XYZ file of C-alpha atoms in Angstrom:
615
model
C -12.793 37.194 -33.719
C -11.543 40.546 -32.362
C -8.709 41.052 -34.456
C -7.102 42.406 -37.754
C -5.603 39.937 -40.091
C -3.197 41.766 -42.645
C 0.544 41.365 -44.206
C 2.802 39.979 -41.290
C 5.742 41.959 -42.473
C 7.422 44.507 -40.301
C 5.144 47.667 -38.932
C 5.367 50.217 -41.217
C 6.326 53.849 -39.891
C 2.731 55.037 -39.587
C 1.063 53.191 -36.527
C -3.116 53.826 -38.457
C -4.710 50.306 -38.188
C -7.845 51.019 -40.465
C -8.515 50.220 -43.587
C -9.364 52.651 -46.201
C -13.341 51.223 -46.808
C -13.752 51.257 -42.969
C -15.734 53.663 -40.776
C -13.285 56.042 -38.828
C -15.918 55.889 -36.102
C -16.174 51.827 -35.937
C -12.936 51.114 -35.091
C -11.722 53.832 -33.348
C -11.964 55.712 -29.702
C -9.465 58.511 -28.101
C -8.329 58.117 -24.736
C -10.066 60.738 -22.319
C -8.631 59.051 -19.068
C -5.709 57.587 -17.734
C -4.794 56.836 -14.070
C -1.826 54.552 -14.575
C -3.668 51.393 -14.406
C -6.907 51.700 -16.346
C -7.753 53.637 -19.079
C -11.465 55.347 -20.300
C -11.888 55.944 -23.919
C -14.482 57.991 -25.853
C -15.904 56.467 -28.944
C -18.946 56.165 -30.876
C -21.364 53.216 -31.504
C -24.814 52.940 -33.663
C -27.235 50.043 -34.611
C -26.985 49.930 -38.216
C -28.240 46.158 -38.848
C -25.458 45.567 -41.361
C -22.964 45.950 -39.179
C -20.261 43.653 -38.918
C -19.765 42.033 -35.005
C -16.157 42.262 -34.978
C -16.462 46.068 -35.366
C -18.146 46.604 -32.385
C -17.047 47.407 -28.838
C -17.244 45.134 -26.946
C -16.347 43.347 -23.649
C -13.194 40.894 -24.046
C -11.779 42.844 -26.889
C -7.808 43.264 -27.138
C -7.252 46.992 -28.043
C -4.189 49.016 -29.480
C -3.518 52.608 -28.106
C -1.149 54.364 -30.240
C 1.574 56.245 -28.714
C 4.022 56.571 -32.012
C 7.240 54.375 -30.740
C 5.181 52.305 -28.510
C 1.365 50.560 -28.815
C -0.713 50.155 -25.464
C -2.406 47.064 -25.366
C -5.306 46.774 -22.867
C -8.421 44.556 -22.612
C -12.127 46.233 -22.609
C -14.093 44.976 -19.130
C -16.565 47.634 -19.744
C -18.228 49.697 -21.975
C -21.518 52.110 -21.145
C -23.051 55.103 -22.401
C -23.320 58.508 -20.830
C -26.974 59.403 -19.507
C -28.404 55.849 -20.434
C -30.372 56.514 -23.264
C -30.069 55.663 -26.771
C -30.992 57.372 -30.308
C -31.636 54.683 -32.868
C -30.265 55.052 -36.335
C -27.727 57.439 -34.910
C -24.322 57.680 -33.902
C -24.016 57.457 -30.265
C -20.950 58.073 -27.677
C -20.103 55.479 -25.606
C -17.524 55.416 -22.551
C -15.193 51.967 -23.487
C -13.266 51.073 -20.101
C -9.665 49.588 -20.592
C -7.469 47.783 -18.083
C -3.651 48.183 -19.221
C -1.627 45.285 -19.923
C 1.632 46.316 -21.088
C 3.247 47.339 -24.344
C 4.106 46.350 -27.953
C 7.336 47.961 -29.136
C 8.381 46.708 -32.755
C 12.453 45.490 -33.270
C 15.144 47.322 -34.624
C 15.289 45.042 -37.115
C 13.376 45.921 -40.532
C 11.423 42.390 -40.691
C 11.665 42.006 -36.672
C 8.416 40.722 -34.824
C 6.995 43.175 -32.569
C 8.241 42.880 -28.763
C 5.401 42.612 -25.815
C 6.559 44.426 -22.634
C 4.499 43.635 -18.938
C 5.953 46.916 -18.258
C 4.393 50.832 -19.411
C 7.067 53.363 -19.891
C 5.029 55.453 -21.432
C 1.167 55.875 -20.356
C -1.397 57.288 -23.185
C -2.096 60.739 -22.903
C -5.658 62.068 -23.623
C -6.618 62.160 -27.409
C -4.214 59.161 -28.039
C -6.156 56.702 -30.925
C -7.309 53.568 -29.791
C -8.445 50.782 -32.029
C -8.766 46.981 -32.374
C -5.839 45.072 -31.559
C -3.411 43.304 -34.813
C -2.742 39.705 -34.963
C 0.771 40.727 -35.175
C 0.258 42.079 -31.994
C -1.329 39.675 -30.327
C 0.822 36.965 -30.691
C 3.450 39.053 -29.504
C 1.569 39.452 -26.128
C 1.460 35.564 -25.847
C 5.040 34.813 -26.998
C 6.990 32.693 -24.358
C 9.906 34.433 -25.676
C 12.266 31.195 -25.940
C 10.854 29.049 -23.232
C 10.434 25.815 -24.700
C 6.276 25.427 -24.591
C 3.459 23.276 -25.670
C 0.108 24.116 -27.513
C -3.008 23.440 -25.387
C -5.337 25.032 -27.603
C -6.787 28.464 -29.056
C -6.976 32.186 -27.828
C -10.549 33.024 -27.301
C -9.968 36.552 -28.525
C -9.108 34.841 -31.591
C -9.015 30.846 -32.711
C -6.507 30.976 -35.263
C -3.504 31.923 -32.783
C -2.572 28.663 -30.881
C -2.414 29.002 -27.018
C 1.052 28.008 -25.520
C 2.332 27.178 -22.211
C 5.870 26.832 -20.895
C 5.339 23.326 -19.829
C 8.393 23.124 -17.746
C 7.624 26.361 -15.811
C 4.310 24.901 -15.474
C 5.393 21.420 -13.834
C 8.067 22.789 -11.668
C 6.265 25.322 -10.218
C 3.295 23.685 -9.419
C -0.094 24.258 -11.133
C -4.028 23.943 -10.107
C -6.858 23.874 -12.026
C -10.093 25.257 -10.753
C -13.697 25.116 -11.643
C -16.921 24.093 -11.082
C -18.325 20.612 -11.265
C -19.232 20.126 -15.552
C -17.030 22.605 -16.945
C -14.421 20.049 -18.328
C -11.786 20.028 -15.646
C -10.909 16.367 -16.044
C -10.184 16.712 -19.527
C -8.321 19.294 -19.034
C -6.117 17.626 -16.962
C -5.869 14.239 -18.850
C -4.910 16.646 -22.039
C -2.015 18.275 -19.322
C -0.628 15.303 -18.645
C -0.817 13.840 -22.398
C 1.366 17.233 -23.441
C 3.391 16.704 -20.243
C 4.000 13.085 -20.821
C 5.426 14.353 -24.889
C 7.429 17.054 -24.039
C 8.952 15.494 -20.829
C 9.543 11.675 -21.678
C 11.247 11.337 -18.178
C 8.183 12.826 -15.876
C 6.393 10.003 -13.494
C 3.025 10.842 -12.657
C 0.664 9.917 -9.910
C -2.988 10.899 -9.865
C -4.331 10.123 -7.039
C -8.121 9.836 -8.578
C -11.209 9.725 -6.361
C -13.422 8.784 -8.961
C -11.651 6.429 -11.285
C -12.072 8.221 -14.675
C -8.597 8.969 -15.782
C -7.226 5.370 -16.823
C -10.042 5.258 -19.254
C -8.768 8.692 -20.647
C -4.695 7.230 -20.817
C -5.113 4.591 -21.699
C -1.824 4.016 -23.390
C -0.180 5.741 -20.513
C -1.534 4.461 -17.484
C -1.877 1.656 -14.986
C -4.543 1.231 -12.719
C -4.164 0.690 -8.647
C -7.295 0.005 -6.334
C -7.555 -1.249 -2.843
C -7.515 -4.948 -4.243
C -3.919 -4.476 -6.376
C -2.323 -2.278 -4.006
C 0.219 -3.506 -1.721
C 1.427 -1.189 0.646
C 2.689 -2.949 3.952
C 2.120 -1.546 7.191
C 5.645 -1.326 8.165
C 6.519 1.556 5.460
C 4.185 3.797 7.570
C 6.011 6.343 9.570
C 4.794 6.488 13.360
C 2.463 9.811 13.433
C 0.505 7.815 9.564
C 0.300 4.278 11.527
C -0.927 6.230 14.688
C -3.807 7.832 12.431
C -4.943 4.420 10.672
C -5.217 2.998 14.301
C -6.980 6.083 15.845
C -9.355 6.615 12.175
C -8.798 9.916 11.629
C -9.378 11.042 15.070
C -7.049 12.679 17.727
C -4.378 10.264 18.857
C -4.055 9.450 22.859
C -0.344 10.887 23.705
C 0.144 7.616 25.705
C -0.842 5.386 23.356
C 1.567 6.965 20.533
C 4.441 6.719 22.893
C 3.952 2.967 23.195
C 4.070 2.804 19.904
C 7.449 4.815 19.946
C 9.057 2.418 21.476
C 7.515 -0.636 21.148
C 7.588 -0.590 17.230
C 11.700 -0.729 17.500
C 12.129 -3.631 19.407
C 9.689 -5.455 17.072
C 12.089 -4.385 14.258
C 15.041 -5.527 16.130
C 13.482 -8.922 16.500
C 12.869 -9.421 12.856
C 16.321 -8.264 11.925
C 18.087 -10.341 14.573
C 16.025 -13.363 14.154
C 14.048 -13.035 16.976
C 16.534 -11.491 19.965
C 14.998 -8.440 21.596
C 18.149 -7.219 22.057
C 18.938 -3.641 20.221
C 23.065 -3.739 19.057
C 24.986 -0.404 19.133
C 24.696 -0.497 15.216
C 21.132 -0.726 14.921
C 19.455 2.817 14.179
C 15.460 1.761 14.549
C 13.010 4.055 15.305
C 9.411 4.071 14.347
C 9.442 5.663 11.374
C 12.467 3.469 9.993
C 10.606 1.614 6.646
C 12.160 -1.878 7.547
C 10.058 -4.828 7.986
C 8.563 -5.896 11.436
C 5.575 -8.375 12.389
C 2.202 -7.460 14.091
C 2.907 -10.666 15.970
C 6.126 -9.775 17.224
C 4.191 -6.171 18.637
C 1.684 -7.815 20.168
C 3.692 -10.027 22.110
C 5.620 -6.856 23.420
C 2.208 -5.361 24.335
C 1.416 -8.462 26.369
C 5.117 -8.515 28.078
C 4.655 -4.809 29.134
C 0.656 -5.828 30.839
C 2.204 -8.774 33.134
C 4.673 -6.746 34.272
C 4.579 -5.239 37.912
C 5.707 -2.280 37.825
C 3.805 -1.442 34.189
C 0.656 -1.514 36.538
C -0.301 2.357 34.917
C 0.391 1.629 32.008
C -2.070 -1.784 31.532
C -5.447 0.521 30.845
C -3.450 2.065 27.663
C -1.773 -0.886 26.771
C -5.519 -2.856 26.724
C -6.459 -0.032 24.319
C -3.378 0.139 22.361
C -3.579 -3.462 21.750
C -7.657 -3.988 20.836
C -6.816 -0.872 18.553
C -4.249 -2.981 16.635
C -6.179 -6.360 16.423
C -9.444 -4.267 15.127
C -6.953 -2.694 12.120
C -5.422 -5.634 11.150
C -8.562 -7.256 10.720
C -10.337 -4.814 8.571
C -11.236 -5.399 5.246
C -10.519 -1.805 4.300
C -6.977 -2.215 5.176
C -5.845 -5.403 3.650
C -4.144 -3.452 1.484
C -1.402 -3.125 4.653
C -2.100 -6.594 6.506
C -3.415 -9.040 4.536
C 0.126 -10.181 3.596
C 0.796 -13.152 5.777
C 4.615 -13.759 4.953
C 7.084 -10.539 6.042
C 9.166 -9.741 3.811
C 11.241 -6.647 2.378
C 8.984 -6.126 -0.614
C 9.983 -1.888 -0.747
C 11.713 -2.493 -4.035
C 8.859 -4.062 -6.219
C 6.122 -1.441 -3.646
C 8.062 1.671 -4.906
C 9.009 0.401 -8.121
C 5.311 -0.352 -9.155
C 3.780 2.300 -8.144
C 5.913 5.257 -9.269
C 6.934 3.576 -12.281
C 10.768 2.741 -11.651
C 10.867 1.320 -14.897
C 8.276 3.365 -16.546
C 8.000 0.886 -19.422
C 6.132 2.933 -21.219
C 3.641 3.598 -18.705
C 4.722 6.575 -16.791
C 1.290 6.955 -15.010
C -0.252 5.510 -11.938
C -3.899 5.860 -11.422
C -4.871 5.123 -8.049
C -8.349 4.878 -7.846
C -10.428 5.618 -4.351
C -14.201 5.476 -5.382
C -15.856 3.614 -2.676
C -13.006 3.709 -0.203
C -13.443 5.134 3.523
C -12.018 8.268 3.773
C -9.652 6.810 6.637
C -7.815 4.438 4.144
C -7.679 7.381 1.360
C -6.485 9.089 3.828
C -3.910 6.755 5.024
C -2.832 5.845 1.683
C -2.348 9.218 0.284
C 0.208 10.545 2.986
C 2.585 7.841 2.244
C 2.221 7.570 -1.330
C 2.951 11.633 -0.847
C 5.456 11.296 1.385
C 7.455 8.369 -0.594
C 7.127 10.681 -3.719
C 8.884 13.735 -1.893
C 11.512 11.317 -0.782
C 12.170 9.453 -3.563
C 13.019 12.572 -5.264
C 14.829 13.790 -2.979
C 17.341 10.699 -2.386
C 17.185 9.897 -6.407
C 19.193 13.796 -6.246
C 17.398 15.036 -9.216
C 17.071 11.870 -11.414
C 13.834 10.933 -10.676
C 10.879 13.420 -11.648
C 7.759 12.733 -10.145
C 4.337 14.608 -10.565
C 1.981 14.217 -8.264
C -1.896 14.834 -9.319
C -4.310 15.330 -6.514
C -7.767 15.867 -7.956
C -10.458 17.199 -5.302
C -7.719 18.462 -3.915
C -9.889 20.205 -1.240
C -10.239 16.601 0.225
C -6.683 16.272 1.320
C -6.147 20.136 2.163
C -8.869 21.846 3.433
C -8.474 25.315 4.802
C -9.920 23.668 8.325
C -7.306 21.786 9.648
C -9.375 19.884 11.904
C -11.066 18.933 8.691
C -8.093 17.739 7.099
C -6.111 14.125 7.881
C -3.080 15.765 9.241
C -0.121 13.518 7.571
C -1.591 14.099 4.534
C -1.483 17.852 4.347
C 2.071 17.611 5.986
C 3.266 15.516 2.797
C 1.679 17.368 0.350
C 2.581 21.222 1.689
C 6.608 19.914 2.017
C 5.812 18.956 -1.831
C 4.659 22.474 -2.876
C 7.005 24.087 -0.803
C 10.252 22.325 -1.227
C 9.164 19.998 -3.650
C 10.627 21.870 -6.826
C 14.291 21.980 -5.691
C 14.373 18.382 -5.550
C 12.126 17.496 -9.168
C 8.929 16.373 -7.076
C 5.910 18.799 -8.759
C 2.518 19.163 -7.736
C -0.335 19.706 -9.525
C -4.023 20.557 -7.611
C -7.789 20.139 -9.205
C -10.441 21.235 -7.213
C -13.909 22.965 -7.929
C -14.062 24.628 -4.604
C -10.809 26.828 -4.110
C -12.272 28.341 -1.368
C -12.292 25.372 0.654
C -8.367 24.664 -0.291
C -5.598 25.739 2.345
C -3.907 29.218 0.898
C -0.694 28.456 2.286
C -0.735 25.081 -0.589
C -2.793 27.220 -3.158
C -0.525 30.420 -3.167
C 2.653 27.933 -3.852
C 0.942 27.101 -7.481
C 2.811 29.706 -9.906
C 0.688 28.688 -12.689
C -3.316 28.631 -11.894
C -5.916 27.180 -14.886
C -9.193 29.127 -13.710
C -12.398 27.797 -15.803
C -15.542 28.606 -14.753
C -16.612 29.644 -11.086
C -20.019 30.704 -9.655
C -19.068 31.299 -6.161
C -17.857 34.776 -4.812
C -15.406 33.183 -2.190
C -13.836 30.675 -4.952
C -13.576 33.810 -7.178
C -12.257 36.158 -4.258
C -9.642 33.406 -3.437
C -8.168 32.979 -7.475
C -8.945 37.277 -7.820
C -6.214 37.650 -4.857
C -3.738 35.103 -6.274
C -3.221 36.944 -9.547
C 0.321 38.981 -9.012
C -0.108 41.113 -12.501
C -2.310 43.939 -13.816
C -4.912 41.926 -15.390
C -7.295 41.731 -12.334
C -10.511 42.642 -15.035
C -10.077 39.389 -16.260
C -11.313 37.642 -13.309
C -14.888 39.440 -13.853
C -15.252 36.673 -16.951
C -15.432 33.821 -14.511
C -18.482 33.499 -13.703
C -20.293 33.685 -17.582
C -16.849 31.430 -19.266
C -18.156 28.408 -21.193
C -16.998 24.765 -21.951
C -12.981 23.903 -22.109
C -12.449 27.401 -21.703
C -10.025 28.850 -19.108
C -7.959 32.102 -17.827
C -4.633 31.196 -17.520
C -1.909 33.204 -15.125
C 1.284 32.806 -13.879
C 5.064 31.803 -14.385
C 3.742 29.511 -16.836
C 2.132 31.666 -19.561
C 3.946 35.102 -20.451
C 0.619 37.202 -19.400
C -3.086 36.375 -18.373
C -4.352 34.522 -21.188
C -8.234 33.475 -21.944
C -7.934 30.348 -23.885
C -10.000 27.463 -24.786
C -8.626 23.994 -24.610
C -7.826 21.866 -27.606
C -10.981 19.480 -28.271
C -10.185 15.667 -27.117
C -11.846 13.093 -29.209
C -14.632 11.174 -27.271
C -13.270 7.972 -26.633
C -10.393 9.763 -24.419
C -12.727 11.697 -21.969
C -12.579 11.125 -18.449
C -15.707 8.647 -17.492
C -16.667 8.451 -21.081
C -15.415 5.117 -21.669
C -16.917 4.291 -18.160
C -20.517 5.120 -19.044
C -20.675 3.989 -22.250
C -19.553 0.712 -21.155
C -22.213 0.529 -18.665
C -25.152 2.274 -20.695
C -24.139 -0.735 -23.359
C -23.576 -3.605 -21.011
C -26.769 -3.127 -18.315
C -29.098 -1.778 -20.712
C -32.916 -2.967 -20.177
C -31.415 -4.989 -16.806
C -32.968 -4.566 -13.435
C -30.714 -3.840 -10.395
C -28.923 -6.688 -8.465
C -29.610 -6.274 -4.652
C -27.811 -9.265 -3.912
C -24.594 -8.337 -5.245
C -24.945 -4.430 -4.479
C -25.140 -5.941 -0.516
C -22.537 -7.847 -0.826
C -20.596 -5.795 -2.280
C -21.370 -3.321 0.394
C -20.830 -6.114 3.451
C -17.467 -6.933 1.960
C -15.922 -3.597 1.213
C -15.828 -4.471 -2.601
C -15.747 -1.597 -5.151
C -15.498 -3.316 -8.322
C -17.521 -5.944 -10.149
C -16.208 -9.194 -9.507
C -15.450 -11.199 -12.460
C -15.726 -14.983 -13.025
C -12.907 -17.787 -11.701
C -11.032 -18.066 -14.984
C -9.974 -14.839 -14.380
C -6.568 -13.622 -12.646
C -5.395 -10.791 -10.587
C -3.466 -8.544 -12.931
C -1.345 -5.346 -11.183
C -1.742 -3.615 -14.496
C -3.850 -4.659 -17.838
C -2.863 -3.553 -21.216
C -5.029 -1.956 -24.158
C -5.879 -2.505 -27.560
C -5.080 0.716 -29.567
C -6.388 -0.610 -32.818
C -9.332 1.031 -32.482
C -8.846 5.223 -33.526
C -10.528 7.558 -31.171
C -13.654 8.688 -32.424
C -15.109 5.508 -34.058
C -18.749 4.805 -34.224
C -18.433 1.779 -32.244
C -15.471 2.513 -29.669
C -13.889 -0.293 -27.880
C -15.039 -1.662 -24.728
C -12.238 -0.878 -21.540
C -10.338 -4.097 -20.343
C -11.598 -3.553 -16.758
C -9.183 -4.620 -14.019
C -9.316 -8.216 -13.205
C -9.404 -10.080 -9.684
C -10.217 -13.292 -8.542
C -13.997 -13.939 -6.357
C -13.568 -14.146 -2.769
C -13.671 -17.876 -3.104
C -10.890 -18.457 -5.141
C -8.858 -15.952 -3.401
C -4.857 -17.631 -2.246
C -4.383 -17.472 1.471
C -0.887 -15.424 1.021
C -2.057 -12.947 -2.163
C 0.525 -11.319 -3.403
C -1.380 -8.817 -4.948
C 0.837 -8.833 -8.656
C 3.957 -8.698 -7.188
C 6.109 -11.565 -7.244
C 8.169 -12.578 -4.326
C 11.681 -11.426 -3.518
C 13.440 -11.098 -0.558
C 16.107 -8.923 -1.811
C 18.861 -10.759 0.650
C 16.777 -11.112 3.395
C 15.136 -13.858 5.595
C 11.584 -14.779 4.965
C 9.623 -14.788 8.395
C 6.078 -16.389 9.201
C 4.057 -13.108 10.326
């Protein structure tokens, strides 16, 4: 909308940008001020009613400042008039203030494209011409020079040149997305992950989704895992994540952890040795080992260590230690860990399922958290971290994992007594070490200023959409590392799908708009419609909204003929965008009643070589 469309042949010697029919004073200003960073140039503007938009000056426009050689581009974040008044029907000066970008050069070449530079090597000097940016020009600005990139959508300056990202720079880096709450930051990231999943077949992703509303958008691509599919045992926990899911988020009792320290071992030991006590020379236990133990087998330590006489300091702990156990292991939030009445070494199918090891054609895991207690999100989202860091570690580069926290602020707040401590651990070791090893991170939150800087500032590439708040806009303001600070002052007035990209992962600060996403693939879309069709004109049921709420149930639950499914697969027959869109397959469970004493949760039963054990 701000630019000049002509012949996209090589620039000719002279560097005038105006047409013959066009208005000297329309389209051009002279530079009366340079410091080195920002520019002021002196133009002239009227109000003649048939004048054309684009010719105006305006805030957001891409501008050219001839220098001979070399073109200055800058962007416009101001433009005023001297002594405030204004003489209609006349030509009046105006003050247009530029913030420098870098510079367009043209190649040696006779039909070479023209070269963008970050870098000035030569400033403007005063009386330089300024006018309207080319389109040869501008696409030179955004040209990834080489890195192998993916279209996301349009430049706002100008809807005809396709916005491109270096997708790998984006991944390994790590990348957030920021905005407020309507401004289309789910679809932004379900469109992500769709040009993610195309240009990087061999990319796993986990989203770790508190409101459920990306299956419905990949739908192709994804599985779904709640609290009712996942099985996580409570044995893969590492001592300091067990210690928080017995203590609920609160501060752990020293003495109590160091029970668990060593008590946890010789519970191991027994499994392994078939119920001796007795640690060998060869066995390397500790807490944190993942091999299988039984909360039987720790109990009965706990009780040993009460009767004996000289633990007589140690029973008041021990008491606690042990009611803190039997009150986990009986709640229905975590059956997810205990419900599992056979011990077995399940890690292969656990791992495999969840991060896709095979993808089979489903490289995405959705675990979904609506409803949950922040404890077991909590608890569940520092090992699923934690597993993801290791797994590409100790897969040395073969395995590429992406994890996708949205409300990211959740996990990482800048409080850390806010924050579930195991948690942030996993997830800052991803975005600080994560990228040498092919574990990527990826952050959505509409509050930025409520993230932890140290995770934030490890993002190279940052997706800023719309923000109203002066601390969420101070914290993205300080994170850009180039010279186009004046686009920041956008944020707060930026409408739908659009966004100001920065970083490694775009060649300069770019204000885009994201490609359009047809209606049946938007986050919660499928979700509402499904329920604004099936519920219409029907009252509320108390009775199953309480018992849904007594029993710690988060989805409907559907009649006996069905079965529990890990995954469910979709009908693509239907084309986005139909009048009548398809109805989701929801994920399927058995009632309460008809649930097997020894679920299995989807996974069949292996033992990999080793015993089976009643728990």
């Amino acid at each position: 909308m701000y630019v000049e469309r002509e012949n996209r042949s090589a620039e000719a010697t002279s560097q005038e940008r105006r047409e013959a029919q066009q208005a000297g004073h329309r389209i051009l200003g002279h530079v009366v001020r340079c410091d080195g960073a920002r520019a002021v140039l002196a133009a002239f503007a009227g109000d003649d009613q048939g004048d054309d938009p684009t010719e105006r000056w305006t805030v957001g426009r891409m501008v050219s400042i001839n220098l001979g050689s070399t073109r200055t581009v800058g962007l416009v974040y101001g433009v005023g008039k001297p002594g405030h008044d204004w003489r209609p029907g006349k030509l009046n000066p105006i003050e247009v203030e530029v913030e420098l970008i870098g510079e367009v050069r043209d190649d040696t070449f006779p039909a070479g494209k023209p070269v963008f530079d970050r870098g000035i090597t030569c400033y403007p000097h005063v009386g330089a011409h300024a006018h309207r940016i080319r389109a040869r020009d501008l696409e030179a600005v955004y040209d990834l020079g080489g890195r192998r990139s993916v279209t996301i959508g349009h430049l706002s300056q100008d809807e005809n040149i396709n916005a491109n990202i270096a997708i790998e720079d984006v991944l390994s880096r790590h990348f957030a997305i920021v905005g407020t709450t309507g401004v289309g930051k789910s679809t932004a990231v379900s469109l992500l992950m769709r040009k993610a999943i195309t240009a990087c077949p061999e990319l796993r992703i986990l989203i770790l989704d508190p409101h459920n509303e990306f299956a419905a958008s990949l739908p192709e691509h994804a599985i779904r895992i709640d609290s009712s599919t996942l099985d996580l045992p409570f044995w893969m926990f590492r001592l300091e994540e067990f210690a928080e899911v017995l203590f609920r988020g609160r501060e752990a009792i020293p003495e109590e952890v160091d029970l668990l320290r060593d008590l946890i071992p010789v519970a191991k030991a027994i499994y392994r040795h078939g119920g001796s006590p007795i640690r060998r020379a060869t066995d390397t236990l500790t807490a944190d080992t993942p091999v299988p133990y039984r909360i039987a087998d720790l109990l009965k330590q706990i009780d040993e260590r009460i009767g004996l006489l000289d633990g007589k300091s140690e029973r008041p702990a021990l008491k606690s230690l042990r009611m803190r156990i039997e009150q986990a292991s009986t709640d229905p939030g975590y059956r997810f860990m205990f419900a599992s009445k056979l011990i077995e070494d399940t890690i292969h199918q656990t791992i495999g399922n969840i991060f896709r090891v095979p993808h089979e054609n489903r490289p995405v895991t959705c675990f979904e958290m609506a409803g949950l207690p922040s404890e077991v999100v909590n608890a569940v989202c520092s090992v699923l971290a934690r597993l993801a860091f290791d797994l590409a570690l100790w897969s040395e580069g073969q395995l590429k994992l992406l994890v996708m926290c949205e409300e990211a602020h959740r996990y990482m707040p800048v409080n850390s007594r806010q924050g579930f401590a195991p948690t942030r651990e996993a997830l800052a070791r991803i975005a600080k070490e994560g990228r040498k090893y092919g574990c990527f991170l990826g952050l959505v939150t509409q509050r930025p200023g409520e993230l932890d800087p140290t995770i934030l500032s490890q993002c190279s590439t940052i997706f800023s959409m719309r923000l109203a708040n002066e601390q969420d806009k101070a914290i993205i303001r300080s994170a850009i590392s180039d010279s186009s600070a004046s686009s920041l002052s956008f944020l707060s007035s930026m409408g739908q799908r659009e966004a100001i990209a920065f970083g490694e992962g775009v060649a300069t600060t770019m204000r885009l708009k994201f490609e359009r996403q047809a209606r049946s693939l938007l986050p919660t879309q499928a979700q509402s419609d499904t329920r604004t069709t099936d519920k219409a004109g029907q009252d509320v049921d108390l009775e199953t909204v309480v018992n849904r709420l007594r029993n710690g149930f988060t989805q409907p639950v559907l009649p006996p003929e069905t079965s529990l499914l890990f995954s469910e697969d979709t009908d693509m027959t239907d084309q986005p965008g139909e009048q009548a869109p398809r109805q989701p397959v929801l994920l399927q469970r058995r009632p309460i009643a008809e649930e097997p004493e020894t679920p299995r949760y989807g996974l069949k039963p292996s033992a990999f070589g080793v015993r089976l054990s009643e728990g």
